[in-house]
Amino acid sequence: MRFVAWSGMMERPAATEPASPFRTARQREEDRLAKREAVLRAAVRMFNERGVHATSLDDVAASLGISKRTIYHYLASKDQVLLECVTIGLQQLLQAAEAAREEESTTKGRLVRFLRRYAEINMDDFGRCVIRTGEESLAPESRPRFRALKREIDDALRRMLSEAIADGAIAPVDVKMAAFALAGALNWPARWHSPDGGRSAEELAASLVDILLGGLLPRV
Amino acid sequence: MRFVAWSGMMERPAATEPASPFRTARQREEDRLAKREAVLRAAVRMFNERGVHATSLDDVAASLGISKRTIYHYLASKDQVLLECVTIGLQQLLQAAEAAREEESTTKGRLVRFLRRYAEINMDDFGRCVIRTGEESLAPESRPRFRALKREIDDALRRMLSEAIADGAIAPVDVKMAAFALAGALNWPARWHSPDGGRSAEELAASLVDILLGGLLPRV
């Protein structure tokens, strides 16, 4: 049972030991992670809305009703906050590639599933931050990690394209160019899609992927 | 004859009046425009390389061997410099749409020509700045003009797509979604294409447009 301080009294079964008023190491760690994540979520939304340069950790702290000193318990600097935000987004993209690989049996199925999730993630908070963040916004020492993760995702996409070409599921396109065209088309909603708009991220993603797979020229 | 101060002595034909040492109003205006353009070109390259926020007008001035005060003869503020840079890029895109309309006789020919030029411009200095500039980087009073010009380009692209669908040159795709997919795929090189790379902007543009027109699924 996951023990949460404020609900402990209600959830505790009658016949067991009374809950200790002291939190266990695990509870403290969970609490720390939840607070760290709340800071990152608040920060990423401000970065996306106002831009990284116009957002200070004071603003982020104020939006959570805490002080900047409290943020420093969890994250060392604004650059670390930004690097964590883009890392979360990039990890979501990598996980989407792995999930597509594990759960779809055909090369085309994997590609379509990955592309749709890729677009959806880029319309969500952390993915949006990945796209909106130019490398120059990160401290020089943070750039290699950002670049390495982006390269991993590009590699995953190129591998899926190569496999789909190899078994004839897609046409023998230039893999590097196709990966760039797909990534660009599916990154772009990070700049224009507003979650308040009419269509859901899932619908938009599916519609963009259909157009990219089918192309514009008529199929006779 | 275009009269330029430093070449005047050589170009002046023997039998005419000696050139006046005083420049005409037109010469002064040409000189002013050339200097203004040199400032914008130096600025746009720094914006693209370091990011707008990390570039000061002092840096731009230093790169031209002039003082910041000299820049203020031509442009009022860093925000005006940025707005002018993105406006030049957006005007190039609009001119590409007009040129395609005037010089190509088929709906498909116009679309292909516009898309290729669109991609090429976005790999060049001013187009690159359009793509790399989030609206939040501009002063609030400069954003409506930026947004209005972007909308004009989106409208031009959608109109070309609608016309090509109407006469059967392309498949009956969702015009809004197709415009987003195309724009995204052809904007993205602004973030990854380096002019020092192997392929030229023209080759890359043609290759991306081919993939987008043909799609990924095999044509049987």
Coordinates of C-alpha atoms in Angstrom, one line a residue:
Chain A
M1 CA 0.0 0.0 0.0
R2 CA 1.4 3.4 -0.9
F3 CA 1.3 5.4 2.3
V4 CA 0.5 9.1 1.9
A5 CA 0.8 11.3 5.0
W6 CA -2.4 13.2 4.7
S7 CA -4.6 10.1 4.0
G8 CA -2.9 7.7 6.4
M9 CA -5.4 7.9 9.2
M10 CA -8.3 6.9 6.9
E11 CA -6.5 4.2 5.0
R12 CA -5.0 2.4 8.0
P13 CA -6.7 -0.9 8.6
A14 CA -8.1 -1.3 12.2
A15 CA -6.0 -4.3 13.3
T16 CA -2.5 -3.2 12.4
E17 CA 0.2 -1.3 14.3
P18 CA -0.4 2.4 14.5
A19 CA 1.5 4.2 11.6
S20 CA 4.7 5.8 12.7
P21 CA 4.7 9.6 12.7
F22 CA 8.2 9.4 11.2
R23 CA 8.4 8.9 7.4
T24 CA 10.5 6.1 6.1
A25 CA 13.5 6.7 3.8
R26 CA 11.4 5.5 0.9
Q27 CA 8.5 7.9 1.7
R28 CA 10.9 10.8 2.0
E29 CA 12.4 9.9 -1.4
E30 CA 9.0 9.6 -3.0
D31 CA 8.1 13.0 -1.6
R32 CA 11.3 14.5 -2.9
L33 CA 10.7 13.2 -6.4
A34 CA 7.1 14.4 -6.4
K35 CA 8.2 17.9 -5.5
R36 CA 11.0 17.9 -8.0
E37 CA 8.6 16.8 -10.7
A38 CA 6.2 19.6 -9.7
V39 CA 9.0 22.1 -10.1
L40 CA 9.9 20.8 -13.5
R41 CA 6.3 20.7 -14.7
A42 CA 5.7 24.4 -13.6
A43 CA 9.0 25.4 -15.2
V44 CA 8.4 23.7 -18.5
R45 CA 5.1 25.4 -18.9
M46 CA 6.6 28.8 -18.3
F47 CA 9.5 28.1 -20.7
N48 CA 7.1 27.1 -23.4
E49 CA 4.8 30.1 -22.9
R50 CA 7.3 32.9 -22.3
G51 CA 10.5 31.5 -23.5
V52 CA 13.4 30.3 -21.5
H53 CA 15.2 33.6 -21.3
A54 CA 12.1 35.4 -20.0
T55 CA 11.5 32.9 -17.2
S56 CA 13.4 33.1 -13.9
L57 CA 13.4 30.5 -11.2
D58 CA 11.8 33.2 -9.0
D59 CA 8.8 33.1 -11.4
V60 CA 8.7 29.3 -11.2
A61 CA 8.8 29.4 -7.4
A62 CA 6.1 32.0 -7.2
S63 CA 3.8 30.0 -9.4
L64 CA 4.1 27.1 -6.9
G65 CA 3.8 29.3 -3.8
I66 CA 7.4 28.4 -2.7
S67 CA 10.7 30.3 -2.5
K68 CA 13.6 30.0 -5.0
R69 CA 15.6 28.6 -2.1
T70 CA 13.2 25.6 -1.9
I71 CA 13.7 24.9 -5.6
Y72 CA 17.5 24.7 -4.9
H73 CA 16.8 21.7 -2.7
Y74 CA 15.8 19.8 -5.8
L75 CA 17.6 21.4 -8.7
A76 CA 20.9 23.2 -8.8
S77 CA 20.3 26.0 -11.4
K78 CA 18.0 27.2 -14.2
D79 CA 20.2 25.4 -16.7
Q80 CA 19.8 22.1 -14.8
V81 CA 16.0 22.7 -14.8
L82 CA 16.0 23.2 -18.6
L83 CA 18.3 20.3 -19.2
E84 CA 16.0 18.0 -17.1
C85 CA 12.9 19.3 -18.9
V86 CA 14.4 18.5 -22.4
T87 CA 15.8 15.2 -21.1
I88 CA 12.3 14.1 -19.9
G89 CA 10.9 15.0 -23.3
L90 CA 13.6 13.1 -25.2
Q91 CA 13.3 10.1 -22.9
Q92 CA 9.5 10.0 -23.7
L93 CA 10.4 9.9 -27.4
L94 CA 12.9 7.1 -26.9
Q95 CA 10.4 5.1 -24.9
A96 CA 7.9 5.6 -27.7
A97 CA 10.4 4.0 -30.1
E98 CA 10.9 1.1 -27.7
A99 CA 7.2 0.5 -27.1
A100 CA 6.5 0.5 -30.8
R101 CA 9.3 -2.0 -31.3
E102 CA 7.9 -4.3 -28.6
E103 CA 4.2 -4.0 -29.3
E104 CA 3.9 -4.0 -33.1
S105 CA 4.8 -7.0 -35.2
T106 CA 5.2 -5.4 -38.6
T107 CA 7.8 -2.8 -39.8
K108 CA 5.0 -0.5 -41.0
G109 CA 3.0 -0.9 -37.8
R110 CA 6.1 0.1 -35.7
L111 CA 6.8 3.1 -37.9
V112 CA 3.2 4.4 -37.8
R113 CA 2.9 3.9 -34.1
F114 CA 6.2 5.6 -33.4
L115 CA 5.4 8.5 -35.7
R116 CA 2.0 9.1 -34.1
R117 CA 3.4 9.0 -30.5
Y118 CA 6.3 11.2 -31.6
A119 CA 3.9 13.9 -32.8
E120 CA 1.7 13.5 -29.7
I121 CA 4.7 13.9 -27.3
N122 CA 5.9 17.0 -29.2
M123 CA 2.5 18.6 -28.5
D124 CA 2.8 17.8 -24.8
D125 CA 4.7 19.9 -22.2
F126 CA 8.2 18.3 -22.2
G127 CA 8.3 17.4 -25.9
R128 CA 7.3 20.9 -26.8
C129 CA 10.2 22.2 -24.7
V130 CA 12.6 19.9 -26.6
I131 CA 11.5 21.4 -29.9
R132 CA 11.4 25.0 -28.7
T133 CA 14.8 24.8 -27.1
G134 CA 17.7 25.8 -29.4
E135 CA 21.0 24.3 -28.3
E136 CA 22.2 27.8 -27.6
S137 CA 19.7 28.1 -24.8
L138 CA 21.6 25.5 -22.8
A139 CA 24.9 26.0 -21.0
P140 CA 27.8 24.7 -23.2
E141 CA 28.4 21.8 -20.8
S142 CA 24.8 20.7 -21.1
R143 CA 24.7 20.6 -24.9
P144 CA 26.5 17.3 -25.5
R145 CA 23.8 15.3 -23.6
F146 CA 21.0 17.1 -25.4
R147 CA 22.7 16.4 -28.7
A148 CA 23.4 12.8 -27.9
L149 CA 19.8 12.1 -27.0
K150 CA 18.5 13.8 -30.1
R151 CA 20.9 11.7 -32.1
E152 CA 19.6 8.5 -30.5
I153 CA 16.0 9.4 -31.5
D154 CA 17.1 10.2 -35.1
D155 CA 18.9 6.8 -35.2
A156 CA 15.8 5.0 -33.9
L157 CA 13.7 6.6 -36.6
R158 CA 16.2 5.9 -39.4
R159 CA 16.5 2.3 -38.3
M160 CA 12.7 1.9 -38.5
L161 CA 12.7 3.4 -41.9
S162 CA 15.5 1.2 -43.1
E163 CA 13.7 -1.9 -41.9
A164 CA 10.4 -0.9 -43.5
I165 CA 12.2 -0.3 -46.8
A166 CA 14.0 -3.6 -46.6
D167 CA 10.8 -5.6 -46.4
G168 CA 9.0 -3.4 -48.9
A169 CA 6.5 -1.8 -46.5
I170 CA 7.6 1.6 -47.6
A171 CA 9.2 3.0 -50.8
P172 CA 13.0 3.1 -51.2
V173 CA 13.4 6.7 -50.1
D174 CA 16.6 8.4 -48.9
V175 CA 16.4 7.4 -45.3
K176 CA 18.3 10.4 -44.0
M177 CA 16.1 12.9 -45.9
A178 CA 12.9 11.0 -45.0
A179 CA 13.8 11.1 -41.3
F180 CA 14.4 14.9 -41.6
A181 CA 11.1 15.4 -43.4
L182 CA 9.2 13.3 -40.9
A183 CA 10.8 14.9 -37.9
G184 CA 10.3 18.4 -39.2
A185 CA 6.6 17.8 -40.0
L186 CA 6.0 16.2 -36.6
N187 CA 8.0 18.7 -34.6
W188 CA 6.3 21.7 -36.0
P189 CA 3.1 21.4 -34.0
A190 CA 5.2 22.2 -30.9
R191 CA 5.1 25.7 -32.3
W192 CA 1.5 26.1 -33.5
H193 CA -0.7 23.5 -31.7
S194 CA -2.5 24.9 -28.7
P195 CA -4.0 22.4 -26.4
D196 CA -7.2 24.6 -26.3
G197 CA -7.7 24.1 -30.1
G198 CA -10.4 22.1 -31.7
R199 CA -8.7 18.8 -32.5
S200 CA -7.0 16.6 -30.0
A201 CA -3.2 15.9 -30.2
E202 CA -4.1 12.3 -31.2
E203 CA -6.3 13.4 -34.1
L204 CA -3.7 15.8 -35.4
A205 CA -0.9 13.3 -35.1
A206 CA -2.9 10.7 -37.0
S207 CA -3.8 13.1 -39.7
L208 CA -0.2 14.4 -40.2
V209 CA 1.2 10.9 -40.3
D210 CA -1.4 9.8 -42.9
I211 CA -0.4 12.7 -45.1
L212 CA 3.3 12.0 -44.8
L213 CA 2.8 8.3 -45.5
G214 CA 0.5 8.8 -48.5
G215 CA 2.2 11.9 -49.9
L216 CA 0.4 14.6 -52.0
L217 CA 0.5 13.1 -55.5
P218 CA -2.7 11.1 -56.4
R219 CA -2.4 7.4 -56.2
V220 CA -4.1 5.9 -59.2
Chain B
M1 CA 24.8 54.8 -64.2
R2 CA 24.9 53.9 -60.6
F3 CA 27.4 56.2 -59.0
V4 CA 29.4 54.8 -56.1
A5 CA 31.7 57.2 -54.3
W6 CA 34.8 55.0 -54.2
S7 CA 34.6 53.9 -57.9
G8 CA 33.4 57.2 -59.3
M9 CA 36.8 58.3 -60.5
M10 CA 37.4 55.2 -62.6
E11 CA 33.9 55.0 -64.0
R12 CA 33.5 58.6 -65.0
P13 CA 33.7 58.9 -68.8
A14 CA 36.4 61.3 -70.0
A15 CA 34.2 63.9 -71.8
T16 CA 31.6 64.7 -69.1
E17 CA 31.6 67.3 -66.4
P18 CA 33.8 66.5 -63.4
A19 CA 31.9 64.6 -60.7
S20 CA 30.7 66.8 -57.9
P21 CA 32.5 66.0 -54.6
F22 CA 29.0 66.4 -53.0
R23 CA 26.8 63.3 -53.0
T24 CA 23.3 63.7 -54.4
A25 CA 20.3 62.9 -52.2
R26 CA 19.9 59.7 -54.1
Q27 CA 23.5 58.7 -53.5
R28 CA 23.1 59.4 -49.8
E29 CA 19.9 57.3 -49.6
E30 CA 21.6 54.4 -51.4
D31 CA 24.5 54.6 -49.1
R32 CA 22.2 54.7 -46.1
L33 CA 20.3 51.6 -47.3
A34 CA 23.5 49.7 -48.0
K35 CA 24.8 50.4 -44.5
R36 CA 21.5 49.5 -43.0
E37 CA 21.5 46.2 -44.9
A38 CA 25.0 45.4 -43.7
V39 CA 23.9 45.9 -40.1
L40 CA 20.9 43.6 -40.6
R41 CA 23.0 40.9 -42.3
A42 CA 25.6 41.0 -39.5
A43 CA 22.8 40.9 -36.9
V44 CA 20.9 38.0 -38.4
R45 CA 24.0 35.8 -38.6
M46 CA 24.7 36.4 -34.9
F47 CA 21.0 35.8 -34.0
N48 CA 21.1 32.5 -35.8
E49 CA 24.4 31.4 -34.3
R50 CA 24.1 32.5 -30.7
G51 CA 20.4 33.2 -30.2
V52 CA 18.7 36.5 -30.1
H53 CA 19.0 36.8 -26.3
A54 CA 22.7 36.2 -26.3
T55 CA 23.4 38.9 -29.0
S56 CA 23.7 42.6 -28.1
L57 CA 23.8 45.4 -30.6
D58 CA 27.3 46.1 -29.2
D59 CA 28.4 42.6 -30.5
V60 CA 26.8 43.4 -33.9
A61 CA 28.5 46.8 -34.0
A62 CA 31.9 45.3 -33.0
S63 CA 31.6 42.7 -35.8
L64 CA 31.3 45.6 -38.3
G65 CA 34.0 47.7 -36.7
I66 CA 31.5 50.4 -35.9
S67 CA 30.0 51.8 -32.7
K68 CA 26.5 51.0 -31.4
R69 CA 25.7 54.7 -31.8
T70 CA 26.3 54.3 -35.6
I71 CA 23.8 51.4 -35.7
Y72 CA 21.2 53.8 -34.1
H73 CA 21.5 56.0 -37.2
Y74 CA 19.8 53.2 -39.1
L75 CA 17.8 51.1 -36.7
A76 CA 16.1 52.2 -33.5
S77 CA 16.5 49.2 -31.2
K78 CA 17.4 45.5 -31.1
D79 CA 13.7 44.7 -31.4
Q80 CA 13.5 46.7 -34.6
V81 CA 16.6 44.9 -35.9
L82 CA 15.0 41.5 -35.2
L83 CA 11.7 42.6 -36.6
E84 CA 13.4 43.8 -39.8
C85 CA 15.3 40.5 -40.1
V86 CA 12.2 38.3 -39.9
T87 CA 10.3 40.7 -42.1
I88 CA 13.0 40.3 -44.8
G89 CA 12.8 36.5 -44.5
L90 CA 9.0 36.6 -44.7
Q91 CA 9.0 38.9 -47.7
Q92 CA 11.3 36.5 -49.5
L93 CA 8.8 33.7 -48.9
L94 CA 5.9 35.8 -50.2
Q95 CA 7.9 36.8 -53.3
A96 CA 8.6 33.1 -53.9
A97 CA 4.9 32.4 -53.9
E98 CA 4.3 35.3 -56.3
A99 CA 7.1 34.3 -58.6
A100 CA 5.8 30.7 -58.7
R101 CA 2.4 32.0 -59.6
E102 CA 3.7 34.2 -62.4
E103 CA 6.2 31.8 -63.9
E104 CA 4.6 28.4 -63.8
S105 CA 1.6 27.4 -65.8
T106 CA 0.3 24.3 -64.0
T107 CA -1.0 24.1 -60.4
K108 CA 1.6 21.3 -59.7
G109 CA 4.4 23.3 -61.2
R110 CA 3.6 26.3 -59.0
L111 CA 3.3 24.2 -55.9
V112 CA 6.6 22.4 -56.5
R113 CA 8.5 25.6 -57.3
F114 CA 7.1 27.4 -54.3
L115 CA 7.9 24.5 -51.9
R116 CA 11.5 24.2 -53.2
R117 CA 12.1 28.0 -52.9
Y118 CA 10.4 28.0 -49.5
A119 CA 12.9 25.3 -48.2
E120 CA 15.9 27.1 -49.8
I121 CA 14.9 30.5 -48.2
N122 CA 14.6 28.8 -44.8
M123 CA 18.2 27.6 -45.1
D124 CA 19.4 31.1 -45.8
D125 CA 20.2 33.8 -43.2
F126 CA 16.9 35.7 -43.0
G127 CA 14.6 32.7 -43.5
R128 CA 16.5 30.8 -40.9
C129 CA 15.9 33.7 -38.5
V130 CA 12.1 33.6 -39.2
I131 CA 12.0 29.9 -38.1
R132 CA 14.3 30.3 -35.2
T133 CA 12.4 33.3 -33.8
G134 CA 9.6 32.4 -31.4
E135 CA 7.0 35.1 -31.2
E136 CA 8.0 35.6 -27.5
S137 CA 11.4 36.9 -28.7
L138 CA 9.8 40.0 -30.2
A139 CA 8.4 42.9 -28.3
P140 CA 4.6 42.6 -27.9
E141 CA 4.0 45.5 -30.3
S142 CA 6.0 43.8 -33.0
R143 CA 4.2 40.5 -32.8
P144 CA 1.1 41.3 -34.8
R145 CA 3.1 42.2 -37.9
F146 CA 5.2 38.9 -37.6
R147 CA 2.0 36.9 -37.2
A148 CA 0.2 38.7 -40.1
L149 CA 3.0 38.0 -42.5
K150 CA 3.2 34.3 -41.4
R151 CA -0.5 34.0 -42.0
E152 CA -0.1 35.5 -45.5
I153 CA 2.4 32.8 -46.3
D154 CA 0.2 30.0 -44.9
D155 CA -2.7 31.4 -46.9
A156 CA -0.6 31.4 -50.1
L157 CA 0.4 27.8 -49.5
R158 CA -3.2 26.7 -48.8
R159 CA -4.4 28.4 -51.9
M160 CA -1.9 26.6 -54.0
L161 CA -2.8 23.3 -52.4
S162 CA -6.6 23.9 -53.0
E163 CA -6.0 24.8 -56.6
A164 CA -3.9 21.7 -57.2
I165 CA -6.5 19.5 -55.5
A166 CA -9.3 21.1 -57.6
D167 CA -7.7 20.1 -60.9
G168 CA -6.6 16.7 -59.7
A169 CA -2.8 17.4 -59.7
I170 CA -2.6 16.3 -56.1
A171 CA -4.8 14.0 -53.9
P172 CA -7.7 15.4 -52.0
V173 CA -5.8 15.9 -48.7
D174 CA -6.9 18.0 -45.8
V175 CA -5.5 21.4 -46.9
K176 CA -4.8 22.8 -43.5
M177 CA -3.1 19.6 -42.3
A178 CA -1.1 19.3 -45.5
A179 CA 0.1 22.9 -45.2
F180 CA 1.2 22.3 -41.7
A181 CA 3.0 19.1 -42.6
L182 CA 4.8 20.7 -45.6
A183 CA 5.7 23.9 -43.6
G184 CA 7.1 21.9 -40.7
A185 CA 9.2 19.6 -42.9
L186 CA 10.5 22.5 -44.9
N187 CA 11.1 24.8 -41.9
W188 CA 13.1 22.2 -40.0
P189 CA 16.3 22.5 -42.0
A190 CA 16.6 26.0 -40.5
R191 CA 17.6 24.2 -37.3
W192 CA 19.8 21.4 -38.7
H193 CA 21.2 22.5 -42.1
S194 CA 24.7 24.0 -42.0
P195 CA 25.8 25.8 -45.1
D196 CA 29.2 24.0 -44.7
G197 CA 27.5 20.6 -45.0
G198 CA 27.8 18.3 -48.0
R199 CA 24.7 18.9 -50.0
S200 CA 23.6 22.3 -51.3
A201 CA 20.4 24.0 -50.1
E202 CA 18.9 23.4 -53.6
E203 CA 19.6 19.7 -53.5
L204 CA 18.2 19.3 -50.0
A205 CA 15.1 21.3 -50.9
A206 CA 14.5 19.2 -54.0
S207 CA 15.0 16.0 -52.1
L208 CA 12.6 16.9 -49.2
V209 CA 9.9 18.1 -51.6
D210 CA 10.1 14.9 -53.6
I211 CA 9.6 12.8 -50.4
L212 CA 6.7 14.9 -49.3
L213 CA 5.0 14.7 -52.7
G214 CA 5.5 11.0 -53.2
G215 CA 5.0 9.9 -49.6
L216 CA 6.5 6.9 -48.0
L217 CA 4.1 4.2 -49.0
P218 CA 5.1 2.3 -52.1
R219 CA 3.3 3.3 -55.3
V220 CA 2.3 0.1 -57.1

